[in-house]
Amino acid sequence: MGLGLIVQKYGGTSVRDAERVMNVARRVTDAYKKGNNVVVVVSAQGDTTDDLIEKAMEINDHPSKREMDVLLSTGEQISIALLAMAIEKLGFPVVSMTGWQAGFMTNSTYGAARIHEIKTSRIENELDKRRIVIVAGFQGLNKYEDIVTLGRGGSDTSAVALAAALNADICEIYTDVDGVYTADPRFVKSARKLDEISYDEMLELASLGANVLHNRSVELAKKYNVKLAVKSSLNNNEGTYVKEVDQVEKMLVRGVTRDNDCARIALCGVEDTPGKAFQIFSLLSKNGIGVDLIIQSIGNGKNKDISFTTTEGDLEKALEVLNDNVSVINAEEIKWTKDVSKVSIVGAGMVNNVGVASKMFEALYNEHININMIATSEIKISVLVDKKDAERAVVAIHDKFFDR
Ligand code: ADP
Ligand code: ASP
Ligand code: MG
């Protein structure tokens, strides 16, 4: 049967060597043999992207983002050629395409480009000829006709965007785990695979450190109603389906995550007057610095402390901006640290359920883990803890909610 259109995406570990590339070729051609049209998005092999970054650093530790994108996009180009050769070897019609050949047009933000449009005519022509199309993930072309990349993990987003543009029946993300788990199965041994999860919960998990899916890919899947599945490229187990919230059974807590890419800045002894927070955060936002958790102490009537978190990558710039504007900020002291991590729980069923927060805090208390900051929203609770405690915190919280 078949006769559908399937977009499949294979990540770095799934194509890490010749044997794995042949494995993917067999899976792709199995789907094709059933009568489906198949478009495959691939990532760079294994640690290729990290190795390329290292190569750049050996030469220039502050390379331009433009040249960095030229370099990083080469990893995916290797994968498409090798996978196409593997499929040729199995005797099936196939054609590989870079992101620009496949029509990925993006905005001009090097290193973190967003897809504006995919001109799908070339892919569609190839599908009409019943060819399997292999597309390089993570890359596109901006209005200057420069190569850009979509940000680390961005091949997931290439795949979902392509599935939306081609109106595919399903987008299957193949990776090295069986699906989306209640926590990272790499270090939480009792983590369980979820059969289903809502777009909103998946978006939160992905944004809060569960790198099994790129967060932009989930945003796009929700926006364009793309049927999304996460599966293993190494077995035929049922994966996880990402769906509309009303099609998913509600759970108080769906998953626990950790994000190590955090830094905290504390502005101590800031004058306690109206407009201070506005001055500080408008300065940061004007300079393109993203701020996540914020706390402000009640203060002693004259002075107060304001602390906030950024990503590690934004820390240097944030400190530079703050130090360049000492006269505006007028803090007695500016302290900072990278030794913090954000640990979060996500679940659409936790809305207004204060018991969930107290249970999370109890799990941390039992492990003697101190909480530095807290943030809550309708479907998540995040705490900032010392980086050294983060893994233990995830395990303790996970055990509290998922083990009886
Ligand atoms: P790929 O190369 O296929 O894109 P990634 O390394 O980007 O693979 O993502 C898969 C990894 O995500 C898994 O190996 C796992 O360690 C990690 N991960 C983190 N959180 C979760 C989670 N909640 N469920 C499943 N995997 C997770
Ligand atoms: N190769 C890129 C990365 O390592 C994109 C991806 O794997 O999705 O981030
Ligand atoms: Mg990935």
Short mmCIF file of C-alpha atoms and ligand atoms in Angstrom, two decimals:
data_model
loop_
_atom_site.label_atom_id
_atom_site.label_comp_id
_atom_site.label_asym_id
_atom_site.label_seq_id
_atom_site.Cartn_x
_atom_site.Cartn_y
_atom_site.Cartn_z
CA MET A 1 0.00 0.00 0.00
CA GLY A 2 1.43 3.36 0.87
CA LEU A 3 1.33 6.08 -1.78
CA GLY A 4 1.80 8.65 0.91
CA LEU A 5 4.53 11.22 1.28
CA ILE A 6 6.86 10.62 4.19
CA VAL A 7 9.60 12.93 5.44
CA GLN A 8 12.19 11.05 7.50
CA LYS A 9 15.06 12.66 9.40
CA TYR A 10 18.15 10.82 10.62
CA GLY A 11 20.43 12.43 13.21
CA GLY A 12 24.21 12.29 13.55
CA THR A 13 24.46 9.04 15.50
CA SER A 14 22.16 7.31 13.02
CA VAL A 15 24.62 7.97 10.15
CA ARG A 16 27.86 7.99 12.13
CA ASP A 17 29.72 5.38 10.00
CA ALA A 18 29.38 3.30 6.83
CA GLU A 19 27.44 0.54 8.57
CA ARG A 20 24.91 3.01 10.01
CA VAL A 21 24.57 4.76 6.63
CA MET A 22 23.73 1.39 5.02
CA ASN A 23 21.25 0.74 7.83
CA VAL A 24 19.51 4.05 7.08
CA ALA A 25 19.55 3.28 3.33
CA ARG A 26 17.70 0.03 4.01
CA ARG A 27 15.10 1.74 6.19
CA VAL A 28 14.53 4.46 3.60
CA THR A 29 14.17 2.00 0.73
CA ASP A 30 11.79 -0.17 2.82
CA ALA A 31 9.47 2.83 3.12
CA TYR A 32 9.87 3.52 -0.63
CA LYS A 33 9.17 -0.11 -1.57
CA LYS A 34 5.80 0.15 0.18
CA GLY A 35 4.84 2.69 -2.47
CA ASN A 36 5.54 5.88 -0.53
CA ASN A 37 7.30 8.94 -1.81
CA VAL A 38 10.20 9.47 0.56
CA VAL A 39 12.16 12.63 1.37
CA VAL A 40 15.04 12.16 3.81
CA VAL A 41 16.74 14.89 5.82
CA VAL A 42 20.14 14.02 7.29
CA SER A 43 22.52 15.56 9.82
CA ALA A 44 26.30 15.52 9.83
CA GLN A 45 27.87 12.19 10.81
CA GLY A 46 28.58 11.56 14.51
CA ASP A 47 30.59 14.39 16.07
CA THR A 48 31.41 16.05 12.74
CA THR A 49 29.88 19.41 13.65
CA ASP A 50 31.80 19.55 16.96
CA ASP A 51 35.00 18.56 15.15
CA LEU A 52 34.50 21.33 12.59
CA ILE A 53 34.04 23.87 15.39
CA GLU A 54 37.28 22.65 16.93
CA LYS A 55 39.08 23.00 13.61
CA ALA A 56 37.90 26.60 13.36
CA MET A 57 39.06 27.37 16.92
CA GLU A 58 42.54 26.10 16.11
CA ILE A 59 42.81 28.91 13.59
CA ASN A 60 40.67 31.74 14.96
CA ASP A 61 38.74 31.70 18.23
CA HIS A 62 36.47 34.54 17.07
CA PRO A 63 35.71 33.68 13.43
CA SER A 64 32.96 35.56 11.63
CA LYS A 65 29.58 33.88 11.79
CA ARG A 66 29.43 33.91 8.00
CA GLU A 67 32.58 31.81 7.60
CA MET A 68 31.52 29.56 10.46
CA ASP A 69 28.33 28.72 8.56
CA VAL A 70 30.28 27.99 5.38
CA LEU A 71 32.33 25.52 7.41
CA LEU A 72 29.58 23.87 9.47
CA SER A 73 27.28 23.30 6.50
CA THR A 74 29.88 20.98 4.96
CA GLY A 75 29.14 18.23 7.53
CA GLU A 76 25.62 17.69 6.22
CA GLN A 77 26.87 17.76 2.63
CA ILE A 78 29.05 14.73 3.33
CA SER A 79 26.08 12.83 4.76
CA ILE A 80 23.72 13.43 1.81
CA ALA A 81 26.28 12.19 -0.71
CA LEU A 82 27.11 9.07 1.31
CA LEU A 83 23.47 8.18 1.94
CA ALA A 84 22.63 8.68 -1.75
CA MET A 85 25.54 6.38 -2.69
CA ALA A 86 24.27 3.76 -0.23
CA ILE A 87 20.79 3.90 -1.76
CA GLU A 88 22.27 3.68 -5.28
CA LYS A 89 24.09 0.56 -4.15
CA LEU A 90 20.76 -0.99 -3.10
CA GLY A 91 19.52 -0.27 -6.62
CA PHE A 92 16.99 2.51 -6.04
CA PRO A 93 16.61 5.86 -7.82
CA VAL A 94 17.91 8.65 -5.60
CA VAL A 95 19.14 12.23 -5.73
CA SER A 96 20.87 14.28 -3.02
CA MET A 97 20.39 18.03 -2.52
CA THR A 98 22.03 20.67 -0.37
CA GLY A 99 19.71 22.99 1.56
CA TRP A 100 19.90 25.63 -1.17
CA GLN A 101 19.24 23.14 -3.98
CA ALA A 102 16.21 22.01 -1.99
CA GLY A 103 14.97 25.62 -1.87
CA PHE A 104 15.46 26.53 1.82
CA MET A 105 15.29 30.34 1.96
CA THR A 106 16.01 31.92 5.34
CA ASN A 107 16.44 35.24 7.10
CA SER A 108 19.97 36.58 7.35
CA THR A 109 20.90 35.58 10.93
CA TYR A 110 24.09 33.57 10.50
CA GLY A 111 24.32 30.67 12.93
CA ALA A 112 20.67 30.80 13.93
CA ALA A 113 18.74 31.43 10.73
CA ARG A 114 14.99 31.02 10.51
CA ILE A 115 13.34 29.46 7.48
CA HIS A 116 11.16 31.93 5.56
CA GLU A 117 10.12 29.74 2.69
CA ILE A 118 10.96 26.48 0.96
CA LYS A 119 10.78 26.55 -2.83
CA THR A 120 9.77 22.93 -3.25
CA SER A 121 9.49 22.69 -7.06
CA ARG A 122 12.82 20.94 -7.54
CA ILE A 123 12.02 18.32 -4.89
CA GLU A 124 8.55 17.84 -6.33
CA ASN A 125 9.95 17.27 -9.82
CA GLU A 126 12.22 14.57 -8.46
CA LEU A 127 9.38 12.93 -6.51
CA ASP A 128 7.27 12.90 -9.68
CA LYS A 129 10.05 10.82 -11.25
CA ARG A 130 9.72 8.46 -8.25
CA ARG A 131 13.17 9.30 -6.95
CA ILE A 132 14.08 9.22 -3.27
CA VAL A 133 15.22 12.72 -2.32
CA ILE A 134 17.99 13.22 0.26
CA VAL A 135 18.23 16.73 1.69
CA ALA A 136 20.98 18.26 3.85
CA GLY A 137 19.53 19.44 7.15
CA PHE A 138 20.53 22.49 9.20
CA GLN A 139 21.22 24.77 6.21
CA GLY A 140 19.71 27.29 3.85
CA LEU A 141 20.41 30.40 1.85
CA ASN A 142 19.77 34.00 2.95
CA LYS A 143 18.90 37.02 0.80
CA TYR A 144 22.59 37.71 0.12
CA GLU A 145 22.80 34.16 -1.26
CA ASP A 146 25.08 33.27 1.64
CA ILE A 147 25.04 29.86 3.27
CA VAL A 148 23.48 29.96 6.73
CA THR A 149 22.83 27.33 9.41
CA LEU A 150 19.79 27.02 11.62
CA GLY A 151 21.43 26.58 15.05
CA ARG A 152 22.64 23.41 16.78
CA GLY A 153 20.18 20.56 16.40
CA GLY A 154 18.52 22.41 13.51
CA SER A 155 18.11 19.42 11.18
CA ASP A 156 14.92 18.52 13.04
CA THR A 157 13.58 21.91 12.01
CA SER A 158 14.62 21.38 8.38
CA ALA A 159 12.63 18.13 8.38
CA VAL A 160 9.46 19.53 9.94
CA ALA A 161 9.54 22.63 7.73
CA LEU A 162 9.90 20.43 4.68
CA ALA A 163 7.05 18.17 5.82
CA ALA A 164 4.86 21.27 6.21
CA ALA A 165 5.85 22.71 2.83
CA LEU A 166 5.29 19.42 1.01
CA ASN A 167 2.12 18.68 2.97
CA ALA A 168 3.58 15.30 3.93
CA ASP A 169 1.49 12.68 5.66
CA ILE A 170 4.00 12.33 8.47
CA CYS A 171 7.40 13.56 9.63
CA GLU A 172 9.43 10.82 11.32
CA ILE A 173 12.47 11.87 13.38
CA TYR A 174 14.84 8.90 13.74
CA THR A 175 17.43 9.10 16.50
CA ASP A 176 19.45 6.96 18.92
CA VAL A 177 16.67 6.53 21.52
CA ASP A 178 13.23 4.92 21.10
CA GLY A 179 11.32 8.18 21.48
CA VAL A 180 10.73 10.98 23.94
CA TYR A 181 11.27 9.87 27.53
CA THR A 182 10.16 11.23 30.89
CA ALA A 183 13.80 12.36 31.34
CA ASP A 184 17.08 11.97 29.43
CA PRO A 185 17.50 8.17 29.37
CA ARG A 186 21.26 8.66 29.13
CA PHE A 187 21.51 9.43 32.85
CA VAL A 188 18.05 8.72 34.29
CA LYS A 189 17.93 4.94 34.19
CA SER A 190 14.29 4.74 35.30
CA ALA A 191 13.09 7.13 32.56
CA ARG A 192 10.11 5.79 30.60
CA LYS A 193 9.22 6.21 26.98
CA LEU A 194 6.12 8.31 26.34
CA ASP A 195 3.65 6.97 23.76
CA GLU A 196 2.37 10.48 23.14
CA ILE A 197 2.92 14.08 24.16
CA SER A 198 1.24 17.38 23.26
CA TYR A 199 2.99 19.96 21.05
CA ASP A 200 2.99 22.44 23.94
CA GLU A 201 4.59 20.04 26.40
CA MET A 202 7.16 18.94 23.81
CA LEU A 203 7.98 22.56 23.02
CA GLU A 204 8.61 23.28 26.71
CA LEU A 205 10.72 20.13 27.15
CA ALA A 206 12.78 20.94 24.06
CA SER A 207 13.26 24.56 25.12
CA LEU A 208 14.23 23.52 28.65
CA GLY A 209 17.03 21.16 27.64
CA ALA A 210 15.55 17.95 26.19
CA ASN A 211 17.58 18.11 22.98
CA VAL A 212 15.86 15.07 21.46
CA LEU A 213 13.96 17.62 19.31
CA HIS A 214 15.02 21.13 18.26
CA ASN A 215 12.51 23.51 19.83
CA ARG A 216 11.84 25.37 16.56
CA SER A 217 10.84 22.08 14.95
CA VAL A 218 8.10 21.59 17.52
CA GLU A 219 6.90 25.17 17.08
CA LEU A 220 6.59 24.61 13.32
CA ALA A 221 4.91 21.22 13.75
CA LYS A 222 2.28 22.82 15.95
CA LYS A 223 1.78 25.82 13.66
CA TYR A 224 1.37 23.77 10.50
CA ASN A 225 -0.23 20.75 12.12
CA VAL A 226 2.51 18.35 11.05
CA LYS A 227 2.06 14.81 12.32
CA LEU A 228 5.33 14.19 14.14
CA ALA A 229 6.85 10.95 15.44
CA VAL A 230 10.16 10.34 17.24
CA LYS A 231 11.58 6.83 16.74
CA SER A 232 14.79 4.85 16.90
CA SER A 233 16.80 4.25 13.74
CA LEU A 234 18.14 1.07 15.33
CA ASN A 235 14.97 -0.94 15.99
CA ASN A 236 11.30 -1.06 15.02
CA ASN A 237 9.77 -0.13 18.38
CA GLU A 238 6.79 2.19 18.47
CA GLY A 239 8.04 5.72 19.00
CA THR A 240 6.47 8.80 20.53
CA TYR A 241 3.73 10.76 18.73
CA VAL A 242 3.54 14.51 19.19
CA LYS A 243 -0.10 15.66 18.94
CA GLU A 244 -2.68 18.33 19.66
CA VAL A 245 -3.28 18.70 23.38
CA ASP A 246 -6.89 17.46 23.23
CA GLN A 247 -5.74 14.18 21.64
CA VAL A 248 -3.36 13.37 24.49
CA GLU A 249 -4.23 12.00 27.90
CA LYS A 250 -3.46 14.65 30.54
CA MET A 251 -0.61 13.98 32.93
CA LEU A 252 0.36 16.09 35.90
CA VAL A 253 4.03 15.83 34.95
CA ARG A 254 5.15 14.63 31.52
CA GLY A 255 8.89 15.03 31.91
CA VAL A 256 11.90 16.38 33.79
CA THR A 257 14.74 18.25 32.06
CA ARG A 258 18.05 19.91 32.75
CA ASP A 259 19.65 22.80 30.91
CA ASN A 260 23.35 23.33 31.61
CA ASP A 261 23.65 26.28 29.27
CA CYS A 262 22.97 28.84 32.01
CA ALA A 263 24.83 31.67 33.68
CA ARG A 264 23.64 33.87 36.55
CA ILE A 265 24.42 37.54 37.03
CA ALA A 266 23.65 39.29 40.32
CA LEU A 267 23.50 43.07 40.60
CA CYS A 268 23.94 43.70 44.31
CA GLY A 269 23.02 46.94 46.07
CA VAL A 270 21.03 48.55 43.27
CA GLU A 271 19.08 51.69 44.19
CA ASP A 272 15.47 50.83 45.15
CA THR A 273 13.62 53.30 42.92
CA PRO A 274 10.95 52.95 40.19
CA GLY A 275 12.36 52.32 36.73
CA LYS A 276 15.53 50.49 37.78
CA ALA A 277 14.50 47.10 36.39
CA PHE A 278 13.31 48.81 33.22
CA GLN A 279 16.70 50.55 32.75
CA ILE A 280 18.67 47.35 33.27
CA PHE A 281 16.61 45.01 31.14
CA SER A 282 16.06 47.47 28.30
CA LEU A 283 19.84 47.88 28.08
CA LEU A 284 20.24 44.12 27.84
CA SER A 285 17.45 43.67 25.31
CA LYS A 286 18.76 46.51 23.10
CA ASN A 287 22.00 44.57 22.94
CA GLY A 288 20.27 41.37 21.93
CA ILE A 289 20.89 39.57 25.22
CA GLY A 290 18.20 37.06 26.15
CA VAL A 291 17.25 36.96 29.83
CA ASP A 292 15.50 34.01 31.38
CA LEU A 293 14.84 33.74 35.14
CA ILE A 294 14.76 36.99 37.14
CA ILE A 295 14.51 37.61 40.87
CA GLN A 296 14.55 40.81 42.83
CA SER A 297 14.97 40.97 46.60
CA ILE A 298 12.55 43.04 48.68
CA GLY A 299 15.48 45.21 49.74
CA ASN A 300 15.98 47.37 52.81
CA GLY A 301 14.17 50.48 51.59
CA LYS A 302 17.32 51.96 50.01
CA ASN A 303 18.93 49.16 48.08
CA LYS A 304 17.90 45.84 46.54
CA ASP A 305 19.52 43.01 44.60
CA ILE A 306 18.47 41.94 41.11
CA SER A 307 19.63 38.59 39.72
CA PHE A 308 18.93 37.04 36.35
CA THR A 309 20.12 34.26 34.09
CA THR A 310 21.35 34.24 30.49
CA THR A 311 22.89 31.56 28.33
CA GLU A 312 26.61 30.92 28.77
CA GLY A 313 27.14 32.32 25.29
CA ASP A 314 25.52 35.66 26.23
CA LEU A 315 27.34 36.04 29.55
CA GLU A 316 30.43 37.83 28.25
CA LYS A 317 28.39 40.33 26.24
CA ALA A 318 26.00 40.92 29.16
CA LEU A 319 28.88 41.73 31.53
CA GLU A 320 30.39 44.02 28.93
CA VAL A 321 27.11 45.95 28.53
CA LEU A 322 26.62 46.20 32.30
CA ASN A 323 30.19 47.37 32.90
CA ASP A 324 29.94 49.92 30.08
CA ASN A 325 26.89 51.38 31.79
CA VAL A 326 27.95 51.37 35.44
CA SER A 327 26.75 54.94 35.89
CA VAL A 328 23.20 53.97 34.85
CA ILE A 329 23.03 50.72 36.80
CA ASN A 330 24.95 51.98 39.79
CA ALA A 331 25.23 48.61 41.54
CA GLU A 332 27.56 48.18 44.50
CA GLU A 333 28.80 44.92 43.06
CA ILE A 334 28.24 42.74 39.99
CA LYS A 335 28.68 38.99 40.61
CA TRP A 336 28.40 36.22 38.09
CA THR A 337 28.76 32.45 37.76
CA LYS A 338 28.48 29.75 35.12
CA ASP A 339 28.14 27.02 37.74
CA VAL A 340 24.35 26.89 37.60
CA SER A 341 21.82 24.74 35.75
CA LYS A 342 18.10 24.97 35.26
CA VAL A 343 16.05 21.92 36.19
CA SER A 344 12.41 21.86 35.12
CA ILE A 345 9.27 19.78 35.18
CA VAL A 346 6.69 20.03 32.40
CA GLY A 347 3.07 18.84 32.31
CA ALA A 348 -0.18 20.22 30.92
CA GLY A 349 -2.06 18.83 33.92
CA MET A 350 -0.23 20.89 36.53
CA VAL A 351 -2.12 24.16 35.91
CA ASN A 352 -2.91 25.72 39.30
CA ASN A 353 -1.89 22.59 41.18
CA VAL A 354 0.33 23.91 43.96
CA GLY A 355 0.95 20.38 45.21
CA VAL A 356 3.19 19.74 42.21
CA ALA A 357 5.60 22.53 43.15
CA SER A 358 5.81 21.42 46.75
CA LYS A 359 6.49 17.83 45.67
CA MET A 360 9.32 19.03 43.42
CA PHE A 361 10.84 21.14 46.19
CA GLU A 362 10.53 18.25 48.65
CA ALA A 363 12.51 16.01 46.28
CA LEU A 364 15.30 18.61 46.25
CA TYR A 365 15.16 19.10 50.02
CA ASN A 366 15.51 15.35 50.56
CA GLU A 367 18.72 15.48 48.50
CA HIS A 368 19.94 18.64 50.32
CA ILE A 369 19.99 20.53 47.05
CA ASN A 370 19.64 24.28 47.39
CA ILE A 371 17.31 26.23 45.07
CA ASN A 372 18.71 29.55 43.79
CA MET A 373 15.75 30.76 41.76
CA ILE A 374 12.23 29.57 40.90
CA ALA A 375 10.00 30.29 37.91
CA THR A 376 6.57 28.87 37.14
CA SER A 377 4.10 29.00 34.27
CA GLU A 378 0.91 27.11 33.48
CA ILE A 379 2.67 23.97 32.32
CA LYS A 380 6.16 24.14 33.83
CA ILE A 381 8.16 24.81 36.97
CA SER A 382 11.88 25.61 36.73
CA VAL A 383 14.47 25.93 39.46
CA LEU A 384 18.05 27.10 39.23
CA VAL A 385 20.51 24.88 41.12
CA ASP A 386 24.27 24.54 41.29
CA LYS A 387 25.56 22.79 38.17
CA LYS A 388 27.19 20.03 40.22
CA ASP A 389 23.77 19.15 41.70
CA ALA A 390 21.77 19.23 38.46
CA GLU A 391 21.96 15.58 37.46
CA ARG A 392 21.14 14.43 41.00
CA ALA A 393 18.25 16.91 41.07
CA VAL A 394 16.75 15.51 37.86
CA VAL A 395 17.00 11.94 39.14
CA ALA A 396 15.47 12.84 42.53
CA ILE A 397 12.58 14.79 41.00
CA HIS A 398 11.99 12.08 38.41
CA ASP A 399 11.87 9.38 41.10
CA LYS A 400 9.44 11.46 43.15
CA PHE A 401 6.95 11.85 40.30
CA PHE A 402 7.37 8.62 38.35
CA ASP A 403 8.36 5.93 40.84
CA ARG A 404 6.09 4.65 43.50
P1 ADP B 1 20.29 13.24 16.83
O1 ADP B 1 21.73 13.20 16.50
O2 ADP B 1 19.55 12.03 16.34
O3 ADP B 1 19.62 14.52 16.45
P2 ADP B 1 20.39 14.13 19.59
O4 ADP B 1 21.62 13.78 20.34
O5 ADP B 1 20.23 15.51 19.08
O6 ADP B 1 20.22 13.07 18.41
O7 ADP B 1 19.11 13.77 20.47
C1 ADP B 1 18.95 12.51 21.03
C2 ADP B 1 19.41 12.51 22.48
O8 ADP B 1 18.56 13.37 23.24
C3 ADP B 1 19.30 11.20 23.19
O9 ADP B 1 20.43 10.40 22.97
C4 ADP B 1 19.13 11.58 24.64
O10 ADP B 1 20.31 11.41 25.39
C5 ADP B 1 18.79 13.06 24.60
N1 ADP B 1 17.60 13.39 25.38
C6 ADP B 1 17.52 14.42 26.27
N2 ADP B 1 16.33 14.44 26.85
C7 ADP B 1 15.60 13.43 26.33
C8 ADP B 1 14.27 12.96 26.53
N3 ADP B 1 13.45 13.54 27.39
N4 ADP B 1 13.86 11.90 25.81
C9 ADP B 1 14.69 11.30 24.92
N5 ADP B 1 15.96 11.70 24.68
C10 ADP B 1 16.42 12.77 25.38
N1 ASP B 2 24.82 18.89 12.62
C1 ASP B 2 24.12 19.92 13.34
C2 ASP B 2 24.47 19.85 14.82
O1 ASP B 2 25.25 19.02 15.23
C3 ASP B 2 22.64 19.88 13.10
C4 ASP B 2 21.92 18.68 13.66
O2 ASP B 2 22.54 17.67 14.00
O3 ASP B 2 20.70 18.73 13.74
O4 ASP B 2 24.01 20.65 15.58
MG MG B 3 19.40 16.41 17.36
#
